[in-house]
Coordinates of C-alpha atoms in Angstrom, one line a residue:
M27 CA -27.8 10.5 12.4
K28 CA -25.2 8.7 14.6
K29 CA -27.7 6.9 16.6
M30 CA -29.5 5.7 13.4
L31 CA -26.2 4.4 11.9
A32 CA -25.2 2.8 15.2
L33 CA -28.5 1.0 15.4
V34 CA -28.1 -0.3 11.8
M35 CA -24.7 -1.6 12.8
A36 CA -26.1 -3.1 15.9
A37 CA -28.8 -4.9 14.0
C38 CA -26.2 -6.4 11.6
M39 CA -24.2 -7.5 14.6
A40 CA -27.2 -9.1 16.3
L41 CA -28.1 -11.0 13.1
S42 CA -24.5 -12.1 12.8
L43 CA -24.4 -13.4 16.4
A44 CA -27.7 -15.3 15.9
A45 CA -26.6 -16.9 12.7
C46 CA -23.1 -17.8 13.5
G47 CA -22.4 -17.9 17.2
G48 CA -18.9 -17.6 18.6
N49 CA -15.9 -19.0 16.9
T50 CA -14.2 -21.6 19.1
S51 CA -11.1 -22.4 17.0
T52 CA -7.8 -22.9 18.8
P53 CA -5.6 -19.8 18.8
T54 CA -2.5 -19.5 16.6
G55 CA 0.1 -16.9 16.2
S56 CA 2.1 -15.6 13.3
T57 CA 5.0 -18.1 13.1
P58 CA 8.4 -16.6 12.7
A59 CA 10.4 -17.9 9.7
G60 CA 13.1 -19.3 12.0
D61 CA 10.4 -21.5 13.7
S62 CA 8.7 -22.6 10.6
T63 CA 10.1 -26.1 9.9
P64 CA 7.1 -28.4 9.5
A65 CA 6.3 -30.6 12.4
S66 CA 6.5 -34.3 12.1
G67 CA 3.4 -35.7 10.4
S68 CA 2.5 -32.3 8.9
T69 CA 0.7 -32.2 5.6
T70 CA 2.3 -30.1 2.9
G71 CA 2.2 -31.8 -0.5
A72 CA 0.2 -30.9 -3.6
S73 CA -2.7 -29.5 -1.6
G74 CA -0.5 -26.7 -0.3
V75 CA -1.8 -23.5 1.2
T76 CA -4.9 -21.6 0.1
V77 CA -5.4 -17.9 1.1
Q78 CA -7.6 -14.9 0.2
I79 CA -5.7 -11.6 0.4
G80 CA -7.7 -9.6 -2.1
P81 CA -9.7 -9.7 -5.3
N82 CA -8.4 -10.0 -8.9
P83 CA -5.4 -7.7 -8.9
E84 CA -5.3 -4.8 -11.3
T85 CA -1.8 -5.9 -12.3
I86 CA 1.0 -8.0 -11.1
D87 CA 3.6 -6.3 -13.2
P88 CA 6.0 -5.0 -10.5
A89 CA 6.5 -1.7 -12.3
L90 CA 2.8 -1.0 -12.6
N91 CA 1.4 -2.3 -9.4
S92 CA 0.5 0.2 -6.6
A93 CA -2.0 -1.9 -4.6
I94 CA -1.3 -3.9 -1.5
D95 CA -3.1 -7.0 -2.9
G96 CA -0.8 -7.1 -5.9
A97 CA 2.2 -6.5 -3.8
N98 CA 1.4 -9.5 -1.6
M99 CA 1.6 -11.7 -4.6
L100 CA 4.8 -10.0 -6.0
I101 CA 6.8 -10.7 -2.8
T102 CA 6.0 -14.4 -3.4
F103 CA 6.7 -14.5 -7.2
F104 CA 9.7 -12.2 -7.2
E105 CA 12.8 -11.3 -5.3
P106 CA 14.5 -7.9 -5.4
L107 CA 18.1 -7.1 -4.6
L108 CA 17.3 -7.3 -0.9
I109 CA 14.4 -8.8 1.1
V110 CA 12.7 -8.1 4.4
D111 CA 12.6 -10.8 7.1
E112 CA 10.1 -11.7 9.8
N113 CA 11.7 -9.1 12.1
N114 CA 11.1 -6.4 9.5
T115 CA 14.9 -6.2 8.9
V116 CA 16.5 -5.8 5.5
Q117 CA 18.4 -8.9 4.5
P118 CA 20.4 -10.1 1.4
G119 CA 18.1 -11.2 -1.5
Q120 CA 19.4 -11.6 -5.1
A121 CA 22.4 -9.5 -3.9
E122 CA 24.4 -11.4 -1.3
S123 CA 26.0 -8.1 -0.1
Y124 CA 26.3 -4.4 -1.0
D125 CA 28.7 -1.5 -0.3
V126 CA 27.9 2.2 0.1
S127 CA 30.4 4.9 -0.7
E128 CA 31.5 7.3 2.0
D129 CA 29.4 10.2 0.6
G130 CA 26.4 7.9 0.4
L131 CA 25.9 8.4 -3.3
T132 CA 27.2 5.1 -4.8
W133 CA 25.6 1.8 -3.9
T134 CA 27.2 -1.3 -5.3
F135 CA 25.3 -4.6 -5.1
H136 CA 27.1 -7.9 -5.4
L137 CA 24.8 -10.6 -6.9
R138 CA 24.8 -14.3 -5.9
D139 CA 26.3 -16.9 -8.0
G140 CA 24.1 -19.0 -10.3
L141 CA 21.0 -16.8 -10.4
K142 CA 18.3 -17.9 -12.8
W143 CA 14.9 -16.9 -14.1
S144 CA 12.0 -19.3 -13.6
D145 CA 12.4 -20.4 -17.2
G146 CA 15.9 -21.6 -16.4
T147 CA 17.8 -18.9 -18.3
D148 CA 20.6 -17.0 -16.6
M149 CA 20.0 -13.8 -14.7
T150 CA 22.7 -11.1 -14.5
A151 CA 23.2 -7.6 -13.3
E152 CA 22.1 -6.3 -16.7
D153 CA 18.6 -7.5 -15.8
F154 CA 18.6 -5.0 -12.9
V155 CA 19.8 -2.2 -15.2
Y156 CA 16.9 -3.0 -17.5
T157 CA 14.4 -3.1 -14.6
F158 CA 15.4 0.1 -13.0
Q159 CA 15.5 2.0 -16.3
R160 CA 12.1 0.5 -17.2
V161 CA 10.6 1.9 -14.0
A162 CA 12.1 5.3 -14.9
D163 CA 10.8 5.1 -18.5
V164 CA 7.9 7.5 -19.1
N165 CA 6.4 5.0 -21.6
T166 CA 6.1 2.5 -18.7
A167 CA 4.1 5.0 -16.7
A168 CA 5.1 3.4 -13.4
P169 CA 3.1 5.0 -10.5
Y170 CA 6.1 4.6 -8.2
A171 CA 8.7 5.9 -10.6
A172 CA 9.6 9.0 -8.6
T173 CA 9.4 7.2 -5.3
A174 CA 11.5 4.2 -6.3
V175 CA 14.1 5.7 -8.5
G176 CA 13.6 9.5 -8.3
M177 CA 16.8 9.9 -6.2
I178 CA 19.0 8.2 -8.8
K179 CA 21.2 10.4 -10.9
G180 CA 19.7 11.0 -14.4
F181 CA 16.1 10.5 -13.3
D182 CA 15.1 14.0 -14.6
D183 CA 16.7 13.2 -17.9
A184 CA 14.9 9.9 -18.0
Q185 CA 11.6 11.8 -17.5
G186 CA 12.4 14.5 -20.0
N187 CA 13.2 17.2 -17.5
P188 CA 9.5 18.1 -16.9
D189 CA 8.5 21.7 -16.3
A190 CA 6.3 23.0 -13.4
E191 CA 3.3 21.5 -15.2
G192 CA 4.9 18.1 -15.7
K193 CA 5.5 18.5 -19.4
P194 CA 8.8 17.2 -20.7
T195 CA 11.2 19.9 -22.0
T196 CA 13.7 17.4 -23.5
E197 CA 13.4 14.0 -25.1
P198 CA 12.9 11.5 -22.3
D199 CA 15.7 8.9 -22.2
A200 CA 15.5 6.1 -19.7
T201 CA 19.1 5.1 -20.4
K202 CA 20.3 8.3 -18.7
L203 CA 19.4 6.7 -15.3
A204 CA 22.7 6.2 -13.6
V205 CA 22.6 2.4 -13.1
S206 CA 25.2 0.1 -14.6
A207 CA 26.6 -3.4 -14.6
P208 CA 30.4 -3.5 -14.7
D209 CA 30.2 -7.2 -14.9
A210 CA 27.5 -9.9 -14.7
K211 CA 27.5 -10.0 -10.9
T212 CA 27.9 -6.3 -10.0
F213 CA 25.1 -3.7 -10.1
V214 CA 25.9 -0.1 -9.4
V215 CA 23.5 2.7 -8.5
E216 CA 24.6 6.4 -8.4
L217 CA 22.3 8.7 -6.5
S218 CA 21.8 12.5 -6.9
Y219 CA 21.6 13.0 -3.1
P220 CA 22.1 10.7 -0.1
C221 CA 19.1 8.5 0.5
T222 CA 19.4 6.8 3.9
Y223 CA 16.6 4.4 3.2
F224 CA 17.8 3.2 -0.2
D225 CA 18.3 -0.3 1.3
K226 CA 14.6 -0.5 1.9
L227 CA 13.9 0.6 -1.7
A228 CA 16.2 -2.1 -2.9
A229 CA 13.8 -4.5 -1.1
F230 CA 10.7 -2.8 -2.6
A231 CA 8.4 -4.9 -4.8
T232 CA 8.4 -2.3 -7.6
L233 CA 12.1 -2.9 -8.2
S234 CA 11.7 -6.6 -8.5
P235 CA 13.7 -7.7 -11.6
V236 CA 11.7 -8.4 -14.8
Q237 CA 13.1 -10.3 -17.9
K238 CA 13.6 -8.0 -20.9
A239 CA 13.1 -10.9 -23.4
T240 CA 9.6 -11.8 -22.1
V241 CA 8.5 -8.1 -21.8
D242 CA 9.7 -7.4 -25.4
A243 CA 8.0 -10.5 -26.7
N244 CA 4.7 -10.0 -25.0
G245 CA 4.3 -6.3 -24.3
D246 CA 2.1 -5.4 -21.4
S247 CA 0.4 -8.8 -21.6
W248 CA 3.5 -10.5 -20.3
A249 CA 2.1 -10.3 -16.7
T250 CA -1.3 -11.7 -17.5
A251 CA -0.7 -15.4 -18.3
P252 CA 1.3 -18.2 -16.6
E253 CA 3.3 -19.1 -19.7
S254 CA 4.7 -15.6 -20.1
Y255 CA 5.0 -14.7 -16.5
V256 CA 8.7 -15.2 -16.0
C257 CA 9.8 -14.4 -12.5
N258 CA 12.7 -15.1 -10.0
G259 CA 11.1 -15.7 -6.6
P260 CA 10.5 -18.9 -4.6
Y261 CA 7.1 -19.5 -6.3
M262 CA 5.9 -19.1 -9.9
I263 CA 2.5 -19.1 -11.5
D264 CA 1.2 -22.4 -12.6
E265 CA -2.5 -21.7 -13.2
W266 CA -4.5 -18.5 -13.5
T267 CA -8.3 -18.3 -13.7
V268 CA -9.2 -14.6 -13.8
G269 CA -11.6 -13.6 -11.1
E270 CA -11.3 -17.0 -9.4
K271 CA -7.7 -18.0 -8.5
I272 CA -4.0 -17.9 -9.1
V273 CA -2.2 -21.1 -8.3
A274 CA 1.6 -20.8 -7.7
K275 CA 4.0 -23.7 -7.6
K276 CA 7.6 -23.9 -6.2
N277 CA 10.1 -22.4 -8.6
P278 CA 12.7 -25.1 -9.2
N279 CA 15.3 -22.6 -10.4
Y280 CA 15.0 -20.3 -7.4
K281 CA 18.1 -19.2 -5.6
G282 CA 18.1 -16.2 -3.2
G283 CA 17.7 -14.9 0.3
W284 CA 14.9 -17.2 1.4
D285 CA 16.0 -20.5 3.0
T286 CA 15.0 -23.2 0.5
S287 CA 14.8 -25.8 3.2
K288 CA 11.8 -24.0 4.6
I289 CA 10.0 -23.5 1.3
V290 CA 8.0 -26.7 1.7
S291 CA 4.5 -26.3 0.3
D292 CA 4.2 -27.4 -3.3
T293 CA 1.5 -24.8 -4.1
I294 CA 0.1 -21.6 -2.8
T295 CA -3.4 -20.8 -4.1
F296 CA -4.6 -17.2 -4.1
L297 CA -8.4 -17.1 -4.2
L298 CA -9.4 -13.9 -6.1
I299 CA -12.6 -13.2 -4.2
E300 CA -14.0 -9.6 -4.0
D301 CA -17.1 -10.4 -1.9
S302 CA -16.3 -10.7 1.8
T303 CA -19.2 -13.1 2.4
A304 CA -17.8 -15.5 -0.2
S305 CA -14.4 -15.1 1.4
Y306 CA -15.8 -15.9 4.8
T307 CA -17.6 -18.9 3.4
A308 CA -14.3 -20.2 1.9
Y309 CA -12.7 -20.0 5.3
Q310 CA -15.6 -21.5 7.2
S311 CA -15.7 -24.5 4.8
G312 CA -12.0 -25.1 5.2
Q313 CA -11.2 -24.2 1.6
A314 CA -8.9 -21.4 2.7
Q315 CA -6.6 -21.2 5.7
L316 CA -6.4 -17.4 5.7
V317 CA -8.8 -14.8 4.5
K318 CA -8.2 -11.0 4.6
D319 CA -11.7 -9.9 3.7
V320 CA -14.0 -10.6 6.6
P321 CA -17.7 -9.3 6.6
T322 CA -17.9 -6.4 9.0
E323 CA -21.2 -7.7 10.3
E324 CA -19.5 -10.9 11.4
I325 CA -16.8 -9.2 13.5
P326 CA -18.7 -9.1 16.8
S327 CA -19.1 -12.9 16.7
L328 CA -15.4 -13.6 16.1
T329 CA -13.0 -14.4 18.9
K330 CA -9.6 -12.7 18.9
V331 CA -6.4 -14.7 19.0
E332 CA -5.5 -13.4 22.5
D333 CA -8.9 -14.7 23.7
G334 CA -8.4 -18.2 22.2
G335 CA -9.9 -17.6 18.7
D336 CA -8.6 -17.2 15.2
F337 CA -9.5 -13.5 14.5
Y338 CA -6.4 -11.3 14.1
V339 CA -6.1 -7.5 14.5
D340 CA -2.7 -6.2 13.8
P341 CA -1.6 -2.6 13.4
I342 CA 0.0 -1.6 10.1
M343 CA 1.6 1.7 9.0
G344 CA -1.1 3.3 6.9
T345 CA -3.9 5.8 6.8
Y346 CA -7.4 5.6 5.5
Y347 CA -8.1 8.9 3.8
L348 CA -10.4 10.5 1.2
S349 CA -9.2 12.1 -2.0
M350 CA -10.7 15.0 -3.8
Q351 CA -10.0 15.8 -7.4
T352 CA -8.5 19.2 -6.7
Q353 CA -8.4 20.2 -10.3
K354 CA -12.2 20.1 -10.5
E355 CA -14.6 22.6 -9.0
P356 CA -15.6 22.9 -6.2
F357 CA -12.6 20.9 -4.8
N358 CA -10.1 23.4 -6.1
D359 CA -11.2 25.7 -3.2
A360 CA -9.2 25.0 0.0
N361 CA -12.2 26.2 2.1
V362 CA -14.4 23.6 0.5
R363 CA -11.8 20.9 1.2
K364 CA -11.5 22.2 4.8
A365 CA -15.3 22.0 5.3
L366 CA -15.5 18.5 3.9
S367 CA -12.7 17.3 6.2
L368 CA -13.8 19.0 9.4
A369 CA -17.4 17.9 9.1
I370 CA -16.4 14.3 9.8
D371 CA -16.5 12.8 13.3
R372 CA -13.4 10.7 13.2
D373 CA -13.9 9.1 16.6
F374 CA -17.4 7.9 15.6
V375 CA -16.2 6.5 12.3
A376 CA -13.2 4.6 13.8
N377 CA -14.7 3.4 17.0
T378 CA -18.4 2.9 16.1
L379 CA -18.7 2.4 12.4
M380 CA -15.3 0.6 12.1
Q381 CA -16.0 -1.2 15.5
G382 CA -12.6 -0.1 16.9
T383 CA -10.7 -2.0 14.4
Y384 CA -9.2 1.3 13.1
S385 CA -8.1 4.4 15.1
P386 CA -9.2 8.0 14.4
A387 CA -6.7 10.0 12.4
Y388 CA -6.0 13.6 13.1
T389 CA -2.8 13.8 11.1
L390 CA -1.7 12.2 7.8
T391 CA 1.3 10.2 9.0
G392 CA 0.3 7.9 11.8
P393 CA 1.6 5.3 14.2
G394 CA 4.7 3.2 13.6
I395 CA 6.7 5.8 11.6
T396 CA 9.8 7.0 13.5
D397 CA 11.3 10.4 13.6
A398 CA 14.9 11.5 13.0
D399 CA 16.3 9.6 15.9
G400 CA 14.9 6.3 14.6
K401 CA 13.1 5.7 17.9
S402 CA 10.5 8.4 18.8
A403 CA 7.2 8.6 17.0
Y404 CA 7.1 10.9 14.0
M405 CA 3.4 11.7 14.7
D406 CA 4.2 13.0 18.1
K407 CA 5.7 16.1 16.5
S408 CA 2.9 16.5 13.9
N409 CA 0.6 19.5 14.0
T410 CA -2.9 18.5 15.0
E411 CA -4.5 22.0 14.9
Y412 CA -6.1 21.4 11.5
L413 CA -8.2 18.5 12.6
P414 CA -9.4 19.2 16.2
A415 CA -10.4 16.1 18.2
D416 CA -13.3 18.0 19.7
Y417 CA -16.1 17.3 17.2
E418 CA -18.3 20.3 18.1
T419 CA -15.4 22.6 17.5
S420 CA -14.6 20.8 14.3
K421 CA -18.2 20.9 13.1
K422 CA -18.4 24.7 13.7
M423 CA -15.2 25.3 11.8
A424 CA -16.5 23.2 8.9
Q425 CA -19.6 25.3 8.6
E426 CA -17.6 28.5 8.8
A427 CA -15.3 27.3 6.0
L428 CA -18.1 26.4 3.7
A429 CA -19.6 29.8 4.2
A430 CA -16.2 31.4 3.5
A431 CA -16.2 29.4 0.2
G432 CA -19.5 31.1 -0.7
Y433 CA -21.9 28.4 0.2
P434 CA -23.5 29.3 3.6
N435 CA -25.5 26.3 4.9
G436 CA -24.7 24.6 1.6
E437 CA -26.7 27.0 -0.5
G438 CA -25.7 26.8 -4.1
F439 CA -23.3 23.9 -3.5
P440 CA -23.5 21.3 -6.3
A441 CA -24.3 17.7 -5.6
I442 CA -21.0 15.7 -5.5
T443 CA -20.3 12.1 -6.2
Y444 CA -18.3 9.9 -3.9
S445 CA -16.7 6.8 -5.5
T446 CA -15.8 3.7 -3.5
N447 CA -15.4 0.0 -3.8
D448 CA -17.8 -2.3 -1.9
A449 CA -15.5 -4.0 0.6
G450 CA -14.8 -3.8 4.4
Y451 CA -16.2 -0.6 5.9
H452 CA -16.1 1.4 2.7
K453 CA -19.9 1.3 2.0
V454 CA -20.8 2.1 5.7
V455 CA -18.4 5.0 5.7
A456 CA -19.9 6.3 2.4
E457 CA -23.4 6.1 3.9
Y458 CA -22.2 8.0 6.9
L459 CA -20.7 10.7 4.7
Q460 CA -24.0 11.1 2.9
Q461 CA -25.8 11.8 6.2
C462 CA -23.0 13.8 7.8
Y463 CA -22.6 16.2 4.9
Q464 CA -26.4 16.7 4.6
E465 CA -26.9 17.4 8.3
V466 CA -23.7 19.4 9.1
L467 CA -23.2 21.2 5.8
G468 CA -26.5 21.0 4.0
I469 CA -24.9 19.5 0.9
T470 CA -25.8 16.4 -1.2
L471 CA -23.4 13.5 -1.7
N472 CA -24.2 10.7 -4.1
V473 CA -22.4 7.3 -3.7
E474 CA -21.0 5.5 -6.7
V475 CA -19.9 1.9 -6.0
V476 CA -17.1 0.8 -8.4
E477 CA -15.8 -2.8 -8.9
W478 CA -12.2 -3.1 -7.6
G479 CA -10.7 -3.9 -11.0
S480 CA -11.9 -0.5 -12.3
F481 CA -11.6 1.5 -9.1
T482 CA -7.8 2.2 -8.8
P483 CA -7.5 3.1 -12.6
L484 CA -10.4 5.5 -12.1
R485 CA -8.7 7.2 -9.2
R486 CA -5.3 7.3 -10.9
A487 CA -6.8 8.9 -14.0
G488 CA -8.5 11.5 -11.8
D489 CA -11.9 10.4 -13.3
Y490 CA -13.9 11.1 -10.2
E491 CA -14.9 13.9 -7.8
M492 CA -14.4 12.5 -4.3
S493 CA -13.2 9.1 -3.5
R494 CA -12.2 6.6 -0.8
N495 CA -8.4 6.2 -0.7
G496 CA -5.7 4.9 1.6
W497 CA -2.0 4.3 1.7
V498 CA 0.1 1.7 3.5
F499 CA 3.8 2.7 3.9
D500 CA 6.3 0.9 1.8
Y501 CA 9.1 1.7 4.1
N502 CA 9.6 3.3 7.5
D503 CA 10.0 6.9 6.4
P504 CA 7.4 9.7 6.2
S505 CA 8.4 10.4 2.6
S506 CA 6.6 7.1 1.6
M507 CA 3.3 8.9 2.3
L508 CA 4.2 12.5 1.8
E509 CA 5.6 12.1 -1.7
L510 CA 2.1 11.1 -2.9
F511 CA 1.0 14.8 -2.8
M512 CA 3.9 16.2 -4.9
T513 CA 2.9 17.6 -8.3
G514 CA 3.1 14.9 -11.0
N515 CA 3.6 11.9 -8.6
G516 CA 2.2 8.8 -10.2
N517 CA 0.1 8.0 -7.1
N518 CA -1.2 11.6 -6.6
D519 CA -4.8 10.6 -7.2
G520 CA -6.2 14.0 -6.1
K521 CA -3.9 15.8 -8.7
Y522 CA -3.0 18.1 -5.9
S523 CA -0.4 20.7 -6.8
N524 CA 1.2 23.2 -4.4
A525 CA 4.6 24.8 -5.3
T526 CA 5.4 25.5 -1.6
Y527 CA 4.7 21.9 -0.7
D528 CA 6.8 20.6 -3.6
Q529 CA 9.7 22.8 -2.6
L530 CA 9.5 21.7 1.0
M531 CA 9.7 18.0 -0.1
K532 CA 12.6 18.8 -2.4
D533 CA 14.3 20.3 0.7
T534 CA 14.2 16.9 2.3
Q535 CA 16.7 15.6 -0.2
I536 CA 19.6 16.2 2.0
A537 CA 22.1 14.2 4.1
D538 CA 21.4 16.2 7.4
V539 CA 18.9 13.9 9.1
E540 CA 17.7 16.4 11.7
K541 CA 17.1 19.1 9.1
R542 CA 15.6 16.6 6.7
F543 CA 12.9 15.6 9.3
E544 CA 12.3 19.2 10.1
N545 CA 11.5 19.8 6.5
L546 CA 9.3 16.7 6.4
H547 CA 7.2 18.0 9.2
K548 CA 7.0 21.4 7.5
A549 CA 5.8 19.7 4.3
E550 CA 3.1 17.7 6.1
D551 CA 2.0 20.9 8.0
A552 CA 1.6 22.6 4.6
A553 CA -0.5 19.8 3.1
M554 CA -2.7 19.6 6.2
A555 CA -3.2 23.4 6.3
D556 CA -4.2 23.2 2.6
Y557 CA -6.5 20.2 3.2
A558 CA -4.9 18.3 0.4
M559 CA -6.6 15.2 1.5
I560 CA -9.0 14.0 4.3
P561 CA -7.4 11.7 6.8
V562 CA -10.1 9.6 8.5
A563 CA -8.5 6.6 10.3
Y564 CA -5.3 4.8 10.9
Y565 CA -5.2 1.3 9.5
N566 CA -5.1 -2.1 11.2
D567 CA -5.2 -5.3 9.2
F568 CA -7.8 -7.8 10.5
W569 CA -8.2 -11.4 9.2
L570 CA -9.1 -14.9 10.0
Q571 CA -6.3 -17.6 10.1
S572 CA -6.7 -21.3 10.8
P573 CA -4.5 -22.8 13.5
T574 CA -3.4 -25.3 10.9
L575 CA -1.5 -22.6 8.9
K576 CA 2.1 -22.4 10.0
G577 CA 5.2 -20.6 8.9
S578 CA 3.6 -17.4 7.7
W579 CA 3.9 -13.9 9.2
H580 CA 2.3 -10.5 8.8
S581 CA 4.4 -7.3 8.4
P582 CA 3.6 -3.8 9.6
Y583 CA 3.4 -2.8 5.9
G584 CA 0.4 -5.0 5.4
Y585 CA 2.1 -8.0 3.7
W586 CA 1.6 -11.7 4.4
Y587 CA 4.8 -13.6 3.9
L588 CA 3.9 -17.0 2.6
Q589 CA 7.3 -18.3 1.5
Y590 CA 7.6 -20.7 4.4
A591 CA 3.8 -21.3 4.9
Y592 CA 2.5 -24.8 5.2
V593 CA -0.6 -26.6 6.4
E594 CA -0.2 -28.8 9.4
G595 CA -2.4 -31.8 9.2

């Protein structure tokens, strides 16, 4: 099986090399913001910058977005209370400063003078009150509600004090969320328990302010057209052709944390291309200066930046994993989930199928995330016994688990459907799973390819059996990943529910950092022991970037910061 798949990949690579040859472009690095002042004679102007960082987004409503492609746009169109700079450090945004009470429970943000929306109207602290309460409102159905504002006092009341099954026991009331505006320039947040990373949440795209008047006037459609898309970031939408492009122009009313003297490009065009071949063509023709979706068959012909080329591979904090709808048979059986996980040869997937652009994952939380001391690697203390690196051992355990579930050699096991979108390595991985499960477990897996615009809603609704999934951390804390598997979490696509796990995660809501991380490790251990998901590989981002593109940078959270980007001509 592996030899056959490897030969298919090799054939694709050979065709790629024959057709395209090596790329001889001059190398370029990610330019720090501080060094991004355009060089003399550079070309900025109306032509601006053109990039491809994903297909048509499901949504660019800050409260509703949960995808990295949408977030990449949101950090350009909006500015939260705080921002993250090129060194991945939290800096003042719409708030020029903030204070934290001695007990860590009250955060007071002091807004800048003269803040305005892109339509020229005044922006005040009340807009943040509305925004935070809108995220907490059950009628908004924000996927990140618990993650972004769940630690704020009154969140349970805002959600209707849900019972163990997630059903409200009181009337939900978003106004109970403890956020207030004593005056136009002061925004106060009261927490239920100390949250040491709340500054990072204050810089999180979900909590970007939205204008109540435009949401009230347009409903959910406010975030679907340039004329109603009122924002507060350095750029605003000027033109939007669905499925083709979004053209952003400089926001003349912007005031905030970004240095306006370095915001020099008149426009930033986001090409909404789903097909990686079309994306590659846009780059090769010079239409785009940066493209995220590179055809996997072209990778062997590309020259990495460190070797003098324009192909970037950069680690990010995230994990490529598979979800199973745990409320459906046969995935409600932990032994079935165990068998499906252990049957996979992660080293082969990451280093052969994914051509070494990703790394094999034997835990859920991977590289880049730090432990309690803020320095050592969290994953170094993670329990790896549930996914042994020795594949022969893993395979044998998978077969034993399936037999324990009542399906020896796959006998009587129903055919299952695996849903994926057709981008990157997703289809190749799906084909591997088909062969792997048939040969190792004797079961049939059918592949369903779903268009990106329908794919994330399908997963979120649980309208699938087994699916490709993945998560990039929103901040450097294990909870950013682990909260996904709590009962009722808006991003819990597998509908996983485990009372022990939920309690362990609740036990992390304490001020004692050492004890908190001890509980985080226990929670991850519980989820891995129950095979709540199937970690496959740790993410890297890879992309093509022209040496003419200056001023941009890529963060370990998978974002491209384009505020200072310009094309040098």
